[in-house]
PDB file of C-alpha atoms in Angstrom:
ATOM      1  CA  MET A   1     -50.482  57.245 -50.423  1.00 50.00           C
ATOM      2  CA  SER A   2     -52.606  60.380 -52.193  1.00 48.00           C
ATOM      3  CA  GLU A   3     -55.286  60.204 -54.275  1.00 50.00           C
ATOM      4  CA  HIS A   4     -53.685  61.100 -57.219  1.00 45.00           C
ATOM      5  CA  GLU A   5     -51.951  57.494 -56.997  1.00 54.00           C
ATOM      6  CA  GLN A   6     -52.485  55.060 -59.112  1.00 65.00           C
ATOM      7  CA  VAL A   7     -53.038  51.806 -57.428  1.00 72.00           C
ATOM      8  CA  LYS A   8     -52.585  47.948 -58.578  1.00 78.00           C
ATOM      9  CA  PHE A   9     -53.032  44.690 -56.873  1.00 77.00           C
ATOM     10  CA  ALA A  10     -52.144  41.577 -58.343  1.00 76.00           C
ATOM     11  CA  ILE A  11     -52.354  38.169 -56.323  1.00 71.00           C
ATOM     12  CA  THR A  12     -50.675  35.010 -57.228  1.00 73.00           C
ATOM     13  CA  ASP A  13     -51.655  31.337 -56.368  1.00 75.00           C
ATOM     14  CA  ASP A  14     -49.296  31.624 -53.207  1.00 78.00           C
ATOM     15  CA  ALA A  15     -50.885  32.674 -50.324  1.00 75.00           C
ATOM     16  CA  PHE A  16     -48.030  34.957 -49.192  1.00 79.00           C
ATOM     17  CA  LEU A  17     -47.367  37.041 -52.507  1.00 82.00           C
ATOM     18  CA  ILE A  18     -49.129  40.039 -53.068  1.00 83.00           C
ATOM     19  CA  HIS A  19     -47.705  42.768 -55.342  1.00 83.00           C
ATOM     20  CA  VAL A  20     -48.728  46.099 -55.921  1.00 83.00           C
ATOM     21  CA  TRP A  21     -48.327  49.301 -58.249  1.00 82.00           C
ATOM     22  CA  VAL A  22     -48.768  52.485 -56.861  1.00 77.00           C
ATOM     23  CA  GLY A  23     -47.849  55.113 -59.542  1.00 75.00           C
ATOM     24  CA  THR A  24     -44.829  53.599 -61.021  1.00 81.00           C
ATOM     25  CA  GLU A  25     -43.574  51.532 -58.296  1.00 82.00           C
ATOM     26  CA  TYR A  26     -43.659  48.289 -57.982  1.00 85.00           C
ATOM     27  CA  LYS A  27     -43.578  45.801 -55.064  1.00 82.00           C
ATOM     28  CA  LYS A  28     -43.586  42.264 -53.854  1.00 85.00           C
ATOM     29  CA  ILE A  29     -45.111  41.977 -50.792  1.00 83.00           C
ATOM     30  CA  ASP A  30     -44.103  38.892 -49.472  1.00 85.00           C
ATOM     31  CA  LEU A  31     -45.645  37.465 -46.117  1.00 83.00           C
ATOM     32  CA  ARG A  32     -42.489  35.458 -45.285  1.00 85.00           C
ATOM     33  CA  ASP A  33     -39.802  38.161 -45.489  1.00 87.00           C
ATOM     34  CA  ASP A  34     -41.949  40.940 -44.358  1.00 86.00           C
ATOM     35  CA  LEU A  35     -42.956  39.231 -41.140  1.00 87.00           C
ATOM     36  CA  LYS A  36     -39.794  37.704 -40.061  1.00 90.00           C
ATOM     37  CA  ILE A  37     -38.404  38.917 -37.085  1.00 91.00           C
ATOM     38  CA  ASN A  38     -34.780  39.431 -36.452  1.00 91.00           C
ATOM     39  CA  GLU A  39     -33.743  38.412 -33.042  1.00 89.00           C
ATOM     40  CA  ASP A  40     -30.242  40.145 -33.291  1.00 90.00           C
ATOM     41  CA  ASP A  41     -32.236  43.435 -33.606  1.00 92.00           C
ATOM     42  CA  LEU A  42     -34.817  44.552 -32.548  1.00 91.00           C
ATOM     43  CA  ILE A  43     -34.338  47.934 -31.968  1.00 92.00           C
ATOM     44  CA  LYS A  44     -34.273  48.218 -36.020  1.00 93.00           C
ATOM     45  CA  GLU A  45     -37.351  45.564 -35.899  1.00 92.00           C
ATOM     46  CA  PHE A  46     -39.728  47.929 -33.081  1.00 93.00           C
ATOM     47  CA  THR A  47     -38.986  51.188 -35.377  1.00 94.00           C
ATOM     48  CA  ARG A  48     -39.953  48.913 -38.352  1.00 93.00           C
ATOM     49  CA  GLN A  49     -43.318  47.776 -37.040  1.00 94.00           C
ATOM     50  CA  PRO A  50     -45.295  50.975 -37.422  1.00 94.00           C
ATOM     51  CA  SER A  51     -44.243  51.683 -40.453  1.00 93.00           C
ATOM     52  CA  MET A  52     -45.115  48.937 -42.528  1.00 91.00           C
ATOM     53  CA  TYR A  53     -48.451  48.168 -40.329  1.00 94.00           C
ATOM     54  CA  ALA A  54     -49.148  51.685 -41.859  1.00 94.00           C
ATOM     55  CA  TYR A  55     -48.352  50.871 -44.868  1.00 90.00           C
ATOM     56  CA  TYR A  56     -50.569  47.382 -44.913  1.00 91.00           C
ATOM     57  CA  ARG A  57     -53.498  49.711 -43.391  1.00 94.00           C
ATOM     58  CA  ALA A  58     -53.455  52.358 -46.221  1.00 91.00           C
ATOM     59  CA  LEU A  59     -53.335  49.759 -48.791  1.00 90.00           C
ATOM     60  CA  LEU A  60     -56.214  47.427 -47.418  1.00 92.00           C
ATOM     61  CA  ALA A  61     -58.393  50.998 -47.298  1.00 92.00           C
ATOM     62  CA  GLU A  62     -57.494  51.810 -50.590  1.00 89.00           C
ATOM     63  CA  SER A  63     -58.598  48.047 -51.883  1.00 90.00           C
ATOM     64  CA  GLU A  64     -61.613  48.724 -49.552  1.00 93.00           C
ATOM     65  CA  ASP A  65     -62.672  51.673 -51.090  1.00 92.00           C
ATOM     66  CA  ARG A  66     -62.025  50.313 -54.637  1.00 90.00           C
ATOM     67  CA  ARG A  67     -64.279  47.232 -53.798  1.00 94.00           C
ATOM     68  CA  ASP A  68     -67.312  49.328 -52.236  1.00 96.00           C
ATOM     69  CA  LYS A  69     -66.662  51.133 -55.806  1.00 95.00           C
ATOM     70  CA  LYS A  70     -67.481  48.032 -57.220  1.00 95.00           C
ATOM     71  CA  VAL A  71     -70.245  47.346 -55.098  1.00 97.00           C
ATOM     72  CA  LYS A  72     -71.990  50.323 -56.133  1.00 97.00           C
ATOM     73  CA  VAL A  73     -71.636  50.100 -59.948  1.00 97.00           C
ATOM     74  CA  VAL A  74     -73.312  46.075 -59.710  1.00 97.00           C
ATOM     75  CA  GLU A  75     -76.362  48.114 -57.619  1.00 97.00           C
ATOM     76  CA  MET A  76     -76.418  50.591 -60.585  1.00 97.00           C
ATOM     77  CA  ARG A  77     -76.308  47.768 -63.450  1.00 96.00           C
ATOM     78  CA  ARG A  78     -78.845  45.240 -61.804  1.00 96.00           C
ATOM     79  CA  ALA A  79     -81.154  48.941 -60.907  1.00 96.00           C
ATOM     80  CA  GLU A  80     -80.657  49.736 -64.614  1.00 96.00           C
ATOM     81  CA  VAL A  81     -81.897  46.457 -66.556  1.00 94.00           C
ATOM     82  CA  SER A  82     -84.543  45.433 -63.761  1.00 93.00           C
ATOM     83  CA  MET A  83     -85.861  49.715 -64.907  1.00 93.00           C
ATOM     84  CA  GLN A  84     -85.723  48.630 -68.231  1.00 92.00           C
ATOM     85  CA  LEU A  85     -87.528  45.118 -68.348  1.00 90.00           C
ATOM     86  CA  ARG A  86     -89.600  46.884 -66.182  1.00 88.00           C
ATOM     87  CA  GLN A  87     -90.703  49.174 -68.474  1.00 89.00           C
ATOM     88  CA  GLY A  88     -90.604  47.244 -71.520  1.00 85.00           C
ATOM     89  CA  LYS A  89     -87.514  48.842 -73.007  1.00 86.00           C
ATOM     90  CA  LEU A  90     -86.313  44.940 -72.539  1.00 82.00           C
ATOM     91  CA  ASN A  91     -87.834  41.689 -72.950  1.00 77.00           C
ATOM     92  CA  ILE A  92     -87.010  38.300 -71.460  1.00 77.00           C
ATOM     93  CA  ILE A  93     -88.033  35.936 -74.452  1.00 74.00           C
ATOM     94  CA  ASP A  94     -88.955  32.427 -73.437  1.00 65.00           C
ATOM     95  CA  THR A  95     -87.322  29.101 -75.608  1.00 61.00           C
ATOM     96  CA  MET A  96     -90.197  29.811 -78.734  1.00 70.00           C
ATOM     97  CA  ASN A  97     -89.222  33.258 -78.972  1.00 74.00           C
ATOM     98  CA  LYS A  98     -92.048  34.701 -77.630  1.00 76.00           C
ATOM     99  CA  PRO A  99     -92.069  37.353 -74.559  1.00 75.00           C
ATOM    100  CA  MET A 100     -92.564  36.110 -71.328  1.00 75.00           C
ATOM    101  CA  LYS A 101     -94.758  37.659 -68.526  1.00 81.00           C
ATOM    102  CA  LEU A 102     -92.348  39.436 -65.923  1.00 84.00           C
ATOM    103  CA  THR A 103     -92.410  37.966 -62.381  1.00 85.00           C
ATOM    104  CA  GLU A 104     -89.859  39.063 -60.173  1.00 89.00           C
ATOM    105  CA  GLY A 105     -87.819  35.528 -60.418  1.00 88.00           C
ATOM    106  CA  GLY A 106     -86.899  35.691 -64.416  1.00 85.00           C
ATOM    107  CA  ILE A 107     -86.318  39.367 -63.707  1.00 88.00           C
ATOM    108  CA  GLU A 108     -83.529  38.157 -61.301  1.00 91.00           C
ATOM    109  CA  ALA A 109     -82.587  34.926 -63.655  1.00 88.00           C
ATOM    110  CA  TYR A 110     -82.032  37.925 -66.686  1.00 89.00           C
ATOM    111  CA  ILE A 111     -80.728  40.141 -64.510  1.00 92.00           C
ATOM    112  CA  GLU A 112     -78.044  37.327 -63.146  1.00 92.00           C
ATOM    113  CA  ASN A 113     -77.569  36.319 -66.561  1.00 90.00           C
ATOM    114  CA  ASP A 114     -76.527  39.692 -68.194  1.00 92.00           C
ATOM    115  CA  THR A 115     -73.049  39.541 -69.332  1.00 94.00           C
ATOM    116  CA  ILE A 116     -72.166  42.593 -68.062  1.00 96.00           C
ATOM    117  CA  CYS A 117     -73.692  41.839 -64.836  1.00 95.00           C
ATOM    118  CA  LYS A 118     -71.703  38.569 -64.907  1.00 96.00           C
ATOM    119  CA  THR A 119     -68.230  40.231 -65.506  1.00 96.00           C
ATOM    120  CA  GLN A 120     -69.336  43.210 -63.159  1.00 96.00           C
ATOM    121  CA  ARG A 121     -69.930  40.270 -60.749  1.00 95.00           C
ATOM    122  CA  GLN A 122     -66.111  38.816 -60.575  1.00 94.00           C
ATOM    123  CA  ASP A 123     -64.606  42.281 -61.133  1.00 93.00           C
ATOM    124  CA  LEU A 124     -66.060  42.679 -57.258  1.00 95.00           C
ATOM    125  CA  GLU A 125     -65.652  39.462 -56.024  1.00 93.00           C
ATOM    126  CA  ALA A 126     -61.816  40.216 -56.886  1.00 90.00           C
ATOM    127  CA  ALA A 127     -61.652  42.831 -55.327  1.00 90.00           C
ATOM    128  CA  GLU A 128     -63.586  41.372 -51.889  1.00 93.00           C
ATOM    129  CA  TYR A 129     -60.865  38.600 -52.712  1.00 89.00           C
ATOM    130  CA  ILE A 130     -57.958  41.180 -52.859  1.00 88.00           C
ATOM    131  CA  CYS A 131     -59.588  42.691 -49.392  1.00 91.00           C
ATOM    132  CA  LYS A 132     -59.270  39.690 -47.389  1.00 91.00           C
ATOM    133  CA  ARG A 133     -55.628  38.845 -48.466  1.00 88.00           C
ATOM    134  CA  LEU A 134     -55.173  42.136 -47.951  1.00 90.00           C
ATOM    135  CA  LYS A 135     -57.121  42.060 -43.799  1.00 93.00           C
ATOM    136  CA  VAL A 136     -54.661  38.838 -43.098  1.00 89.00           C
ATOM    137  CA  LEU A 137     -51.419  40.487 -43.868  1.00 89.00           C
ATOM    138  CA  VAL A 138     -52.811  43.401 -41.385  1.00 94.00           C
ATOM    139  CA  ASP A 139     -53.641  41.060 -39.381  1.00 94.00           C
ATOM    140  CA  ALA A 140     -50.171  39.564 -39.591  1.00 92.00           C
ATOM    141  CA  SER A 141     -48.363  42.757 -38.906  1.00 93.00           C
ATOM    142  CA  LEU A 142     -50.208  43.485 -35.616  1.00 94.00           C
ATOM    143  CA  GLN A 143     -49.416  39.816 -34.513  1.00 95.00           C
ATOM    144  CA  ARG A 144     -45.917  40.131 -35.101  1.00 94.00           C
ATOM    145  CA  LYS A 145     -46.479  43.548 -33.007  1.00 95.00           C
ATOM    146  CA  ASP A 146     -47.812  41.614 -30.158  1.00 95.00           C
ATOM    147  CA  MET A 147     -44.557  39.171 -30.772  1.00 94.00           C
ATOM    148  CA  LEU A 148     -42.095  41.914 -30.916  1.00 94.00           C
ATOM    149  CA  ILE A 149     -43.355  43.103 -27.483  1.00 94.00           C
ATOM    150  CA  GLN A 150     -43.005  39.821 -26.006  1.00 95.00           C
ATOM    151  CA  LEU A 151     -39.543  39.046 -27.490  1.00 94.00           C
ATOM    152  CA  GLY A 152     -39.039  42.894 -25.714  1.00 92.00           C
ATOM    153  CA  LEU A 153     -40.343  41.636 -22.641  1.00 93.00           C
ATOM    154  CA  PHE A 154     -37.902  38.124 -22.516  1.00 92.00           C
ATOM    155  CA  ARG A 155     -34.867  39.886 -23.671  1.00 90.00           C
ATOM    156  CA  ARG A 156     -35.657  41.984 -20.534  1.00 90.00           C
ATOM    157  CA  GLU A 157     -36.092  39.609 -18.335  1.00 91.00           C
ATOM    158  CA  GLU A 158     -32.757  37.831 -19.497  1.00 89.00           C
ATOM    159  CA  ILE A 159     -30.588  40.562 -18.899  1.00 87.00           C
ATOM    160  CA  LYS A 160     -32.098  41.013 -16.063  1.00 89.00           C
ATOM    161  CA  GLN A 161     -30.999  37.272 -15.169  1.00 88.00           C
ATOM    162  CA  LEU A 162     -27.817  37.596 -16.139  1.00 85.00           C
ATOM    163  CA  GLY A 163     -27.302  40.533 -14.299  1.00 81.00           C
ATOM    164  CA  MET A 164     -28.325  38.966 -11.024  1.00 77.00           C
ATOM    165  CA  SER A 165     -26.272  35.621 -12.149  1.00 74.00           C
ATOM    166  CA  SER A 166     -23.163  37.630 -12.393  1.00 68.00           C
ATOM    167  CA  GLY A 167     -23.831  39.308  -9.322  1.00 61.00           C
ATOM    168  CA  THR A 168     -24.466  43.276  -9.751  1.00 55.00           C
ATOM    169  CA  HIS A 169     -28.176  43.926  -8.726  1.00 53.00           C
TER     170      HIS A 169
END
């Protein structure tokens, strides 16, 4: 994926589905299909595995980058609100509509209730969730690789056994 391509993700309630848009290209990733192994064509499965893993890893890297940027946005907004409160540009108002004395707890509570901070935290939580889902996908593709290796070893052993039982060595 080039840095010019815009990547968007959508996660559904179905734990096996991830929707990805790279630029204008859409791809629905269904773990049930992508991680399935066709035991009748292991050669095809072996050749497909590296590119599948690389694609999933690239998606994970992209989502981690987005999450990291959202962390910075949240931190910047928190710092901005804190500075405005400390400089007197914003006031914490009590229930009697009077300015309250600034305390660390009061500043933190104000920041937590700031509408923009709330929205940014929700965006960050969504980005973290996407990262977790994609991490599962990457891990599952690594497990798939291990399964392919085991299947290949098993096939080789089967072929050896068939050769020995037919009298050829």
